[in-house]
């Protein structure tokens, strides 16, 4: 066989080996590298998308919490003002009713009995009206249990004022006279107790708002 035939045969063998063995592996490896780069790019994009979504959700949550804090803060401040006013008016009604016929009474000797009675009743009327107006006008801004507690105080105090207005202890006999003052003492204790109960409702409400504000 001529030498050139061996050369051509060797070259053909080498080319066949290159085509059938090396090139498929080479292009396969290149394909794997390309696929790997594509996978990494896809994963990177997903990570960036998740990070973006998380950041957006975080900002949205922070904005929502800030809005809630602002809303609750304003509401708490407004309700606190209402409850503070109601407390002051409630105390005035309590004190005015307790001063109608106290057990240890002091009367100005320069004033007549009717004049003293009218002054005390006038004070009670003004205190009761102020509480009534605040209670009704600002009712939407505080809980029903506080409203009901204040209403009970008002009704009991009003009953005491009626008894004071239409009863004159100096026109009663001995037993009725003692009964008059026993009733007065009992009413005073009840009014004071009911006023304390109403203020306890207010205190609990304020404490509740303080706890809610602290958790926001």
Coordinates of C-alpha atoms in Angstrom, one line a residue:
X1 CA 0.0 0.0 0.0
X2 CA 1.4 3.4 -0.9
X3 CA 2.5 5.6 2.0
X4 CA 0.0 8.3 1.2
X5 CA -2.8 5.7 1.6
X6 CA -1.5 5.1 5.2
X7 CA -1.5 8.8 5.8
X8 CA -5.0 9.2 4.5
X9 CA -6.1 6.3 6.6
X10 CA -4.6 7.7 9.8
X11 CA -6.0 11.1 9.2
X12 CA -9.4 9.5 8.5
X13 CA -9.1 7.4 11.7
X14 CA -8.1 10.6 13.7
X15 CA -11.0 12.6 12.3
X16 CA -13.4 9.8 13.1
X17 CA -12.1 9.6 16.6
X18 CA -12.4 13.4 17.0
X19 CA -15.9 13.5 15.6
X20 CA -17.2 10.4 17.4
X21 CA -15.6 10.9 20.8
X22 CA -14.0 14.2 21.6
X23 CA -16.4 16.6 19.9
X24 CA -19.6 15.2 21.4
X25 CA -18.0 15.4 24.9
X26 CA -16.7 18.9 24.2
X27 CA -20.0 20.2 22.9
X28 CA -21.8 18.4 25.7
X29 CA -19.6 20.1 28.3
X30 CA -20.2 23.4 26.6
X31 CA -23.9 22.7 26.8
X32 CA -23.7 21.9 30.5
X33 CA -21.8 25.1 31.1
X34 CA -24.4 27.0 29.2
X35 CA -27.2 25.3 31.0
X36 CA -25.5 26.0 34.3
X37 CA -25.2 29.7 33.5
X38 CA -28.9 29.8 32.5
X39 CA -29.9 28.1 35.8
X40 CA -27.8 30.4 37.8
X41 CA -29.3 33.4 36.0
X42 CA -32.8 32.1 36.6
X43 CA -32.1 31.4 40.3
X44 CA -30.6 34.9 40.7
X45 CA -33.6 36.5 39.1
X46 CA -35.9 34.6 41.5
X47 CA -33.9 35.6 44.5
X48 CA -34.0 39.2 43.4
X49 CA -37.8 39.0 42.8
X50 CA -38.3 37.5 46.3
X51 CA -36.1 40.2 47.9
X52 CA -38.1 42.9 46.1
X53 CA -41.4 41.4 47.2
X54 CA -40.2 41.1 50.8
X55 CA -39.0 44.7 50.8
X56 CA -42.3 45.8 49.4
X57 CA -44.3 43.8 51.9
X58 CA -42.1 45.1 54.7
X59 CA -42.6 48.7 53.7
X60 CA -46.4 48.1 53.4
X61 CA -46.5 46.5 56.8
X62 CA -44.5 49.3 58.4
X63 CA -46.9 51.9 56.7
X64 CA -49.9 50.0 58.0
X65 CA -48.6 49.8 61.5
X66 CA -47.7 53.5 61.4
X67 CA -51.3 54.3 60.3
X68 CA -52.7 52.1 63.1
X69 CA -50.5 53.8 65.6
X70 CA -51.6 57.2 64.4
X71 CA -55.3 56.2 64.4
X72 CA -55.2 54.5 67.8
X73 CA -53.2 57.3 69.2
X74 CA -55.7 59.9 68.1
X75 CA -58.6 57.8 69.2
X76 CA -57.1 57.2 72.6
X77 CA -56.3 60.9 73.1
X78 CA -59.8 61.9 72.1
X79 CA -61.5 59.3 74.3
X80 CA -59.2 60.2 77.2
X81 CA -60.4 63.9 76.9
X82 CA -64.0 62.7 77.0
X83 CA -63.5 60.4 79.9
X84 CA -61.5 63.0 81.8
X85 CA -64.4 65.5 81.4
X86 CA -67.0 62.9 82.4
X87 CA -65.0 62.1 85.6
X88 CA -64.8 65.7 86.7
X89 CA -68.5 66.2 86.1
X90 CA -69.3 62.9 87.8
X91 CA -67.3 64.0 90.9
X92 CA -69.2 67.3 91.0
X93 CA -72.6 65.6 90.8
X94 CA -71.5 63.2 93.6
X95 CA -70.3 66.0 95.8
X96 CA -73.3 68.2 95.1
X97 CA -75.7 65.4 96.0
X98 CA -73.8 64.5 99.2
X99 CA -73.9 68.1 100.3
X100 CA -77.7 68.2 100.2
X101 CA -78.2 66.8 103.6
X102 CA -74.9 65.7 105.2
X103 CA -74.8 64.1 108.6
X104 CA -72.4 66.7 109.9
X105 CA -74.1 69.8 108.4
X106 CA -72.9 73.3 108.7
X107 CA -75.3 76.1 107.8
X108 CA -74.6 79.8 107.6
X109 CA -76.6 81.4 110.4
X110 CA -77.0 84.5 108.4
X111 CA -79.0 82.6 105.7
X112 CA -82.6 81.3 105.9
X113 CA -83.3 77.6 105.6
X114 CA -85.1 78.0 102.3
X115 CA -82.2 80.1 100.9
X116 CA -79.7 77.4 101.9
X117 CA -81.9 74.7 100.4
X118 CA -82.2 76.6 97.1
X119 CA -78.5 77.2 96.9
X120 CA -77.7 73.5 97.4
X121 CA -80.4 72.4 94.9
X122 CA -79.2 74.9 92.4
X123 CA -75.6 73.6 92.7
X124 CA -76.9 70.0 92.2
X125 CA -79.1 71.0 89.2
X126 CA -76.2 72.7 87.4
X127 CA -73.8 69.8 88.1
X128 CA -76.4 67.3 86.9
X129 CA -77.2 69.2 83.8
X130 CA -73.5 69.6 82.9
X131 CA -73.0 65.8 83.3
X132 CA -76.2 65.0 81.3
X133 CA -75.1 67.2 78.4
X134 CA -71.6 65.7 78.3
X135 CA -72.9 62.2 78.7
X136 CA -75.4 62.5 75.8
X137 CA -73.4 64.6 73.4
X138 CA -70.3 62.5 73.7
X139 CA -71.9 59.1 74.0
X140 CA -70.5 57.8 70.7
X141 CA -66.9 58.3 72.0
X142 CA -67.0 56.0 75.1
X143 CA -68.2 52.5 76.0
X144 CA -71.8 51.7 77.0
X145 CA -70.8 50.3 80.4
X146 CA -69.5 53.7 81.4
X147 CA -72.7 55.3 80.1
X148 CA -74.8 52.9 82.1
X149 CA -72.8 53.4 85.2
X150 CA -73.0 57.2 85.0
X151 CA -76.8 56.9 84.4
X152 CA -77.3 55.0 87.6
X153 CA -75.4 57.6 89.6
X154 CA -77.5 60.4 88.1
X155 CA -80.8 58.6 88.8
X156 CA -79.8 57.8 92.4
X157 CA -78.6 61.3 93.0
X158 CA -81.7 62.8 91.5
X159 CA -83.8 60.7 93.9
X160 CA -81.8 62.0 96.8
X161 CA -82.4 65.6 95.6
X162 CA -86.2 65.1 95.4
X163 CA -86.3 63.7 98.9
X164 CA -84.2 66.7 100.1
X165 CA -86.4 69.2 98.3
X166 CA -89.8 68.0 99.5
X167 CA -89.0 66.8 103.0
X168 CA -88.4 69.1 106.0
X169 CA -86.8 67.2 108.9
X170 CA -87.9 69.9 111.3
X171 CA -91.5 69.2 110.6
X172 CA -91.2 65.5 111.3
X173 CA -91.8 63.8 114.6
X174 CA -89.0 62.0 116.5
X175 CA -89.1 58.6 114.8
X176 CA -89.6 60.1 111.3
X177 CA -86.9 62.6 112.0
X178 CA -84.4 59.8 112.8
X179 CA -85.6 57.9 109.7
X180 CA -85.0 60.9 107.6
X181 CA -81.4 61.1 108.5
X182 CA -80.9 57.4 108.4
X183 CA -82.2 57.5 104.8
X184 CA -79.9 60.4 104.0
X185 CA -76.9 58.5 105.3
X186 CA -77.8 55.4 103.3
X187 CA -78.3 57.4 100.1
X188 CA -75.0 59.1 100.5
X189 CA -73.2 55.8 100.9
X190 CA -74.9 54.4 97.8
X191 CA -74.2 57.5 95.7
X192 CA -70.5 57.4 96.7
X193 CA -70.3 53.7 96.0
X194 CA -72.0 54.1 92.6
X195 CA -69.7 57.0 91.7
X196 CA -66.7 54.9 92.6
X197 CA -68.0 52.1 90.4
X198 CA -68.4 54.4 87.5
X199 CA -65.0 55.8 87.9
X200 CA -63.6 52.3 88.1
X201 CA -65.1 51.6 84.7
X202 CA -63.4 54.7 83.4
X203 CA -60.1 53.7 85.0
X204 CA -60.2 50.3 83.4
X205 CA -61.0 51.8 80.0
X206 CA -58.0 54.2 80.2
X207 CA -55.8 51.3 81.3
X208 CA -56.9 49.2 78.4
X209 CA -56.1 51.9 75.9
X210 CA -52.7 52.4 77.5
X211 CA -52.0 48.7 77.0
X212 CA -53.2 48.8 73.4
X213 CA -51.0 51.8 72.7
X214 CA -48.0 50.1 74.2
X215 CA -48.4 47.0 72.0
X216 CA -48.5 49.0 68.8

